[in-house]
Amino acid sequence: MTALTWVVGRGGLLGGAVERALSRTTAVWTPSEQVPWDDHRAAAALLRATEGFAAAAGSGTWQLAWCAGAGVTTSTAGELTVEIRLLQMTLEALARSGLGSGAVFLASSAGGVYAGAPGTPPFTEHTPPVPLSPYGAAKLEAERLAVTWGRRTGIPVVVGRIANLYGPGQSLLKPQGLISRFCLAHLTGQPLSIYVPLDTVRDHLYVDDCAALVAQTLRAAHRLPAGTSVTKILASHRALTIGALLGEMRRLLRRPPRIVFGASAAARFQALDLRLQSVTWPELDRRTLTPLPVGISETMEDLRAALRMGSLWPPVHASADLQRSGAVG
């Protein structure tokens, strides 16, 4: 099946990787102008892009991967409302365009929606989502919007609840990325502040592995009955404590990053154990994933090159508050 593909958020860590993965098997459409996501002009630019995509797709098969979003765990409800409105506007514009057969993938956050989930981990797609932060609530609202839209329009929708992403290209100007922060602390020698216990458990998924899973879920989505929605956890299924991750860094680098411990009111947004297990389309998870040491090494080399070229600008300080920044996930 060949479908014209649009990746919204193609400039981000996930969106860039998803576009690369999908371009191997489908035609990728790119807008003629960049969407200024942090600007009041974003809505108008996104609307023009949506109209351009609809015109290019015509009556042919198409697919959209929504990978946009600058929100983190500590974002306010007001900041996140803008992202929800942009998603809603794009979906409604697509509905009005009279497109042919298509499918939509929506990137959501497993950490955001399961932070307060009941029961004992690992959490699955059957676990009732209970967010603890406005960020998690916004992700659930985005899921609801997409699923309702798909039911109304007859377009299949896949919601991907994604584990902690890491890998080359992760922007440290956007507060995120525990592994990237560890790597940066090692390269700069600056201390890293941690405001959660070392036995905090997270699932770390290499971005290219995630992108390959997104591509697979979109292929599967085209085979779904009209208007059907599916929720799929995208994870490595290899959870690690922060302490174990520090141990792996020590083994690879001969010394661990310098860390300091503190306290933060934002700790209430973080769950201690976020082990994940996908039970939806389990056949898609039967694949070889990037080993953690390889992923860390690739991330380290990317940051080393960026530091050498002076492309981390404005300057990023490794001592950023991980809990406040949302880097723990």
mmCIF file of C-alpha atoms in Angstrom, residues 81-328:
data_model
loop_
_atom_site.group_PDB
_atom_site.id
_atom_site.type_symbol
_atom_site.label_atom_id
_atom_site.label_comp_id
_atom_site.label_asym_id
_atom_site.label_seq_id
_atom_site.Cartn_x
_atom_site.Cartn_y
_atom_site.Cartn_z
ATOM 1 C CA THR A 81 -4.755 24.278 25.704
ATOM 2 C CA VAL A 82 -3.095 25.820 22.657
ATOM 3 C CA GLU A 83 -1.758 22.437 21.536
ATOM 4 C CA ILE A 84 -5.205 20.858 21.907
ATOM 5 C CA ARG A 85 -6.787 23.611 19.820
ATOM 6 C CA LEU A 86 -4.215 23.167 17.039
ATOM 7 C CA LEU A 87 -4.901 19.434 16.899
ATOM 8 C CA GLN A 88 -8.661 19.983 16.825
ATOM 9 C CA MET A 89 -8.358 22.634 14.117
ATOM 10 C CA THR A 90 -6.232 20.336 11.931
ATOM 11 C CA LEU A 91 -8.595 17.389 12.271
ATOM 12 C CA GLU A 92 -11.637 19.520 11.483
ATOM 13 C CA ALA A 93 -9.899 20.975 8.425
ATOM 14 C CA LEU A 94 -9.140 17.452 7.224
ATOM 15 C CA ALA A 95 -12.778 16.454 7.736
ATOM 16 C CA ARG A 96 -13.959 19.383 5.606
ATOM 17 C CA SER A 97 -11.527 18.607 2.795
ATOM 18 C CA GLY A 98 -13.287 15.478 1.532
ATOM 19 C CA LEU A 99 -10.155 13.308 1.511
ATOM 20 C CA GLY A 100 -10.231 9.703 0.387
ATOM 21 C CA SER A 101 -9.240 6.654 2.425
ATOM 22 C CA GLY A 102 -6.752 7.425 5.177
ATOM 23 C CA ALA A 103 -5.491 6.807 8.695
ATOM 24 C CA VAL A 104 -4.245 8.920 11.599
ATOM 25 C CA PHE A 105 -1.598 8.224 14.238
ATOM 26 C CA LEU A 106 -1.624 10.369 17.383
ATOM 27 C CA ALA A 107 1.451 10.436 19.618
ATOM 28 C CA SER A 108 0.462 10.410 23.286
ATOM 29 C CA SER A 109 2.420 9.885 26.508
ATOM 30 C CA ALA A 110 2.373 6.686 28.530
ATOM 31 C CA GLY A 111 4.056 8.444 31.438
ATOM 32 C CA GLY A 112 1.550 11.271 31.325
ATOM 33 C CA VAL A 113 -1.629 9.198 31.241
ATOM 34 C CA TYR A 114 -0.579 6.357 33.592
ATOM 35 C CA ALA A 115 1.171 8.447 36.282
ATOM 36 C CA GLY A 116 -1.644 7.886 38.768
ATOM 37 C CA ALA A 117 -2.938 4.589 37.403
ATOM 38 C CA PRO A 118 -4.284 2.074 39.925
ATOM 39 C CA GLY A 119 -2.958 -1.420 40.398
ATOM 40 C CA THR A 120 0.469 -2.954 40.097
ATOM 41 C CA PRO A 121 2.681 -2.273 37.066
ATOM 42 C CA PRO A 122 3.327 -3.122 34.323
ATOM 43 C CA PHE A 123 0.529 -0.991 32.924
ATOM 44 C CA THR A 124 -1.182 -2.157 29.730
ATOM 45 C CA GLU A 125 -3.728 -0.716 27.323
ATOM 46 C CA HIS A 126 -6.399 -2.167 29.628
ATOM 47 C CA THR A 127 -5.170 -0.130 32.612
ATOM 48 C CA PRO A 128 -7.485 2.827 33.322
ATOM 49 C CA PRO A 129 -5.473 5.989 32.610
ATOM 50 C CA VAL A 130 -5.197 8.371 35.567
ATOM 51 C CA PRO A 131 -3.045 11.439 34.930
ATOM 52 C CA LEU A 132 -1.509 13.400 37.783
ATOM 53 C CA SER A 133 -0.548 16.538 35.876
ATOM 54 C CA PRO A 134 -2.187 18.957 33.426
ATOM 55 C CA TYR A 135 0.174 17.469 30.821
ATOM 56 C CA GLY A 136 -1.281 13.991 31.283
ATOM 57 C CA ALA A 137 -4.830 15.369 31.273
ATOM 58 C CA ALA A 138 -4.101 17.209 28.023
ATOM 59 C CA LYS A 139 -2.808 14.018 26.431
ATOM 60 C CA LEU A 140 -6.011 12.228 27.383
ATOM 61 C CA GLU A 141 -8.055 15.083 25.943
ATOM 62 C CA ALA A 142 -6.098 14.872 22.682
ATOM 63 C CA GLU A 143 -6.786 11.127 22.584
ATOM 64 C CA ARG A 144 -10.500 11.725 23.149
ATOM 65 C CA LEU A 145 -10.629 14.333 20.388
ATOM 66 C CA ALA A 146 -8.894 12.087 17.859
ATOM 67 C CA VAL A 147 -10.976 9.010 18.673
ATOM 68 C CA THR A 148 -14.258 10.951 18.546
ATOM 69 C CA TRP A 149 -13.224 12.564 15.261
ATOM 70 C CA GLY A 150 -12.332 9.194 13.765
ATOM 71 C CA ARG A 151 -15.658 7.705 14.769
ATOM 72 C CA ARG A 152 -17.503 10.633 13.197
ATOM 73 C CA THR A 153 -15.496 10.726 9.961
ATOM 74 C CA GLY A 154 -14.932 6.992 9.498
ATOM 75 C CA ILE A 155 -11.143 7.439 9.543
ATOM 76 C CA PRO A 156 -9.230 4.799 11.562
ATOM 77 C CA VAL A 157 -7.174 6.299 14.396
ATOM 78 C CA VAL A 158 -4.271 4.778 16.312
ATOM 79 C CA VAL A 159 -3.297 6.358 19.626
ATOM 80 C CA GLY A 160 0.311 5.611 20.509
ATOM 81 C CA ARG A 161 1.069 5.908 24.222
ATOM 82 C CA ILE A 162 4.820 6.284 24.098
ATOM 83 C CA ALA A 163 7.421 5.491 26.777
ATOM 84 C CA ASN A 164 10.397 7.762 27.563
ATOM 85 C CA LEU A 165 12.046 8.563 24.238
ATOM 86 C CA TYR A 166 15.763 9.142 23.871
ATOM 87 C CA GLY A 167 18.322 9.317 21.090
ATOM 88 C CA PRO A 168 20.334 11.617 18.817
ATOM 89 C CA GLY A 169 18.633 14.890 17.998
ATOM 90 C CA GLN A 170 16.834 15.356 21.303
ATOM 91 C CA SER A 171 16.567 19.069 21.956
ATOM 92 C CA LEU A 172 17.815 20.077 25.368
ATOM 93 C CA LEU A 173 16.312 23.521 24.928
ATOM 94 C CA LYS A 174 13.012 21.762 25.580
ATOM 95 C CA PRO A 175 13.278 20.322 29.091
ATOM 96 C CA GLN A 176 13.219 16.589 28.512
ATOM 97 C CA GLY A 177 15.363 13.497 28.159
ATOM 98 C CA LEU A 178 16.916 11.832 31.204
ATOM 99 C CA ILE A 179 19.502 9.913 29.164
ATOM 100 C CA SER A 180 20.436 12.983 27.139
ATOM 101 C CA ARG A 181 20.812 14.976 30.378
ATOM 102 C CA PHE A 182 23.058 12.276 31.829
ATOM 103 C CA CYS A 183 25.178 12.343 28.668
ATOM 104 C CA LEU A 184 25.435 16.124 28.734
ATOM 105 C CA ALA A 185 26.433 16.075 32.406
ATOM 106 C CA HIS A 186 29.207 13.615 31.566
ATOM 107 C CA LEU A 187 30.495 15.748 28.687
ATOM 108 C CA THR A 188 30.413 19.068 30.544
ATOM 109 C CA GLY A 189 31.315 17.862 34.021
ATOM 110 C CA GLN A 190 28.440 19.879 35.437
ATOM 111 C CA PRO A 191 26.331 18.330 38.204
ATOM 112 C CA LEU A 192 22.843 17.094 37.494
ATOM 113 C CA SER A 193 20.044 17.697 40.008
ATOM 114 C CA ILE A 194 17.662 14.800 40.637
ATOM 115 C CA TYR A 195 14.430 15.234 42.587
ATOM 116 C CA VAL A 196 13.056 11.704 42.432
ATOM 117 C CA PRO A 197 14.318 8.522 44.173
ATOM 118 C CA LEU A 198 16.972 6.408 42.457
ATOM 119 C CA ASP A 199 14.530 3.483 42.483
ATOM 120 C CA THR A 200 12.167 5.407 40.161
ATOM 121 C CA VAL A 201 11.432 3.041 37.258
ATOM 122 C CA ARG A 202 11.072 4.111 33.631
ATOM 123 C CA ASP A 203 10.937 2.433 30.213
ATOM 124 C CA HIS A 204 13.417 4.049 27.798
ATOM 125 C CA LEU A 205 12.706 3.628 24.071
ATOM 126 C CA TYR A 206 15.247 4.540 21.392
ATOM 127 C CA VAL A 207 13.669 7.009 18.993
ATOM 128 C CA ASP A 208 14.358 5.037 15.779
ATOM 129 C CA ASP A 209 12.781 1.935 17.327
ATOM 130 C CA CYS A 210 9.731 4.001 18.218
ATOM 131 C CA ALA A 211 9.541 5.428 14.693
ATOM 132 C CA ALA A 212 9.605 1.933 13.198
ATOM 133 C CA LEU A 213 6.718 0.954 15.475
ATOM 134 C CA VAL A 214 4.769 4.051 14.426
ATOM 135 C CA ALA A 215 5.210 3.060 10.783
ATOM 136 C CA GLN A 216 3.959 -0.445 11.565
ATOM 137 C CA THR A 217 0.916 0.809 13.450
ATOM 138 C CA LEU A 218 -0.052 3.055 10.537
ATOM 139 C CA ARG A 219 0.162 0.127 8.129
ATOM 140 C CA ALA A 220 -2.081 -1.860 10.476
ATOM 141 C CA ALA A 221 -4.473 1.085 10.833
ATOM 142 C CA HIS A 222 -5.359 1.018 7.135
ATOM 143 C CA ARG A 223 -6.742 -2.494 7.627
ATOM 144 C CA LEU A 224 -9.103 -1.462 10.422
ATOM 145 C CA PRO A 225 -12.856 -1.062 9.859
ATOM 146 C CA ALA A 226 -14.004 2.491 9.185
ATOM 147 C CA GLY A 227 -14.049 4.700 12.258
ATOM 148 C CA THR A 228 -12.221 2.209 14.462
ATOM 149 C CA SER A 229 -9.709 3.422 17.039
ATOM 150 C CA VAL A 230 -6.898 1.413 18.629
ATOM 151 C CA THR A 231 -4.658 2.351 21.541
ATOM 152 C CA LYS A 232 -1.147 0.900 21.469
ATOM 153 C CA ILE A 233 1.656 1.299 24.014
ATOM 154 C CA LEU A 234 4.995 1.882 22.311
ATOM 155 C CA ALA A 235 7.748 0.811 24.706
ATOM 156 C CA SER A 236 10.914 -1.242 24.986
ATOM 157 C CA HIS A 237 9.399 -3.448 27.728
ATOM 158 C CA ARG A 238 12.796 -3.181 29.475
ATOM 159 C CA ALA A 239 12.260 -0.975 32.515
ATOM 160 C CA LEU A 240 15.215 0.393 34.498
ATOM 161 C CA THR A 241 15.555 2.278 37.740
ATOM 162 C CA ILE A 242 17.438 5.569 37.622
ATOM 163 C CA GLY A 243 20.060 3.894 39.793
ATOM 164 C CA ALA A 244 20.497 1.074 37.254
ATOM 165 C CA LEU A 245 20.721 3.617 34.463
ATOM 166 C CA LEU A 246 23.475 5.426 36.357
ATOM 167 C CA GLY A 247 25.245 2.086 36.738
ATOM 168 C CA GLU A 248 25.061 1.511 32.987
ATOM 169 C CA MET A 249 26.460 4.983 32.379
ATOM 170 C CA ARG A 250 29.315 4.221 34.777
ATOM 171 C CA ARG A 251 30.082 0.962 32.981
ATOM 172 C CA LEU A 252 30.109 2.620 29.550
ATOM 173 C CA LEU A 253 31.899 5.820 30.485
ATOM 174 C CA ARG A 254 34.159 4.625 33.317
ATOM 175 C CA ARG A 255 32.609 7.226 35.597
ATOM 176 C CA PRO A 256 29.001 8.203 36.322
ATOM 177 C CA PRO A 257 27.627 11.718 35.828
ATOM 178 C CA ARG A 258 27.867 13.943 38.886
ATOM 179 C CA ILE A 259 24.450 14.166 40.527
ATOM 180 C CA VAL A 260 23.001 16.063 43.469
ATOM 181 C CA PHE A 261 19.740 15.299 45.246
ATOM 182 C CA GLY A 262 17.019 17.742 46.198
ATOM 183 C CA ALA A 263 13.286 18.174 46.654
ATOM 184 C CA SER A 264 10.616 19.676 44.418
ATOM 185 C CA ALA A 265 6.883 20.313 44.702
ATOM 186 C CA ALA A 266 6.564 18.951 41.160
ATOM 187 C CA ALA A 267 7.420 15.466 42.450
ATOM 188 C CA ARG A 268 3.687 14.892 42.916
ATOM 189 C CA PHE A 269 3.393 14.588 39.120
ATOM 190 C CA GLN A 270 5.753 11.599 38.978
ATOM 191 C CA ALA A 271 4.969 7.929 39.547
ATOM 192 C CA LEU A 272 7.612 5.761 41.175
ATOM 193 C CA ASP A 273 7.079 2.775 38.869
ATOM 194 C CA LEU A 274 6.040 3.152 35.223
ATOM 195 C CA ARG A 275 6.732 -0.288 33.825
ATOM 196 C CA LEU A 276 4.787 -0.842 30.611
ATOM 197 C CA GLN A 277 3.560 -3.879 28.679
ATOM 198 C CA SER A 278 1.659 -3.685 25.404
ATOM 199 C CA VAL A 279 -1.039 -6.300 24.826
ATOM 200 C CA THR A 280 -2.430 -4.657 21.677
ATOM 201 C CA TRP A 281 -1.022 -5.944 18.370
ATOM 202 C CA PRO A 282 1.728 -7.840 20.248
ATOM 203 C CA GLU A 283 3.091 -9.142 16.954
ATOM 204 C CA LEU A 284 4.409 -5.642 16.221
ATOM 205 C CA ASP A 285 6.658 -5.870 19.278
ATOM 206 C CA ARG A 286 8.393 -9.037 18.097
ATOM 207 C CA ARG A 287 11.396 -7.235 16.711
ATOM 208 C CA THR A 288 14.979 -6.513 17.699
ATOM 209 C CA LEU A 289 15.397 -3.230 19.527
ATOM 210 C CA THR A 290 18.482 -1.052 19.826
ATOM 211 C CA PRO A 291 20.500 -2.221 22.864
ATOM 212 C CA LEU A 292 20.656 0.416 25.589
ATOM 213 C CA PRO A 293 24.492 0.730 25.453
ATOM 214 C CA VAL A 294 24.315 1.376 21.716
ATOM 215 C CA GLY A 295 21.558 3.956 22.141
ATOM 216 C CA ILE A 296 23.459 5.747 24.896
ATOM 217 C CA SER A 297 26.630 5.785 22.778
ATOM 218 C CA GLU A 298 24.763 7.230 19.782
ATOM 219 C CA THR A 299 23.189 9.895 21.984
ATOM 220 C CA MET A 300 26.575 10.725 23.520
ATOM 221 C CA GLU A 301 28.268 11.102 20.125
ATOM 222 C CA ASP A 302 25.476 13.346 18.867
ATOM 223 C CA LEU A 303 25.817 15.635 21.880
ATOM 224 C CA ARG A 304 29.613 15.598 21.660
ATOM 225 C CA ALA A 305 29.399 16.735 18.036
ATOM 226 C CA ALA A 306 26.878 19.445 18.926
ATOM 227 C CA LEU A 307 29.092 20.766 21.708
ATOM 228 C CA ARG A 308 32.119 20.728 19.416
ATOM 229 C CA MET A 309 30.231 22.697 16.765
ATOM 230 C CA GLY A 310 28.671 25.071 19.300
ATOM 231 C CA SER A 311 25.179 24.200 18.090
ATOM 232 C CA LEU A 312 23.651 23.786 21.553
ATOM 233 C CA TRP A 313 22.298 27.331 21.670
ATOM 234 C CA PRO A 314 21.199 29.021 23.836
ATOM 235 C CA PRO A 315 23.721 27.331 26.190
ATOM 236 C CA VAL A 316 22.232 24.319 27.974
ATOM 237 C CA HIS A 317 23.222 23.657 31.572
ATOM 238 C CA ALA A 318 23.364 20.031 32.602
ATOM 239 C CA SER A 319 22.416 21.009 36.142
ATOM 240 C CA ALA A 320 18.817 21.609 35.039
ATOM 241 C CA ASP A 321 16.187 20.472 37.518
ATOM 242 C CA LEU A 322 15.123 17.116 36.080
ATOM 243 C CA GLN A 323 11.915 16.936 38.036
ATOM 244 C CA ARG A 324 10.818 20.472 37.263
ATOM 245 C CA SER A 325 11.810 20.098 33.627
ATOM 246 C CA GLY A 326 9.923 16.864 33.071
ATOM 247 C CA ALA A 327 13.045 14.993 32.007
ATOM 248 C CA VAL A 328 12.163 12.031 34.218
#
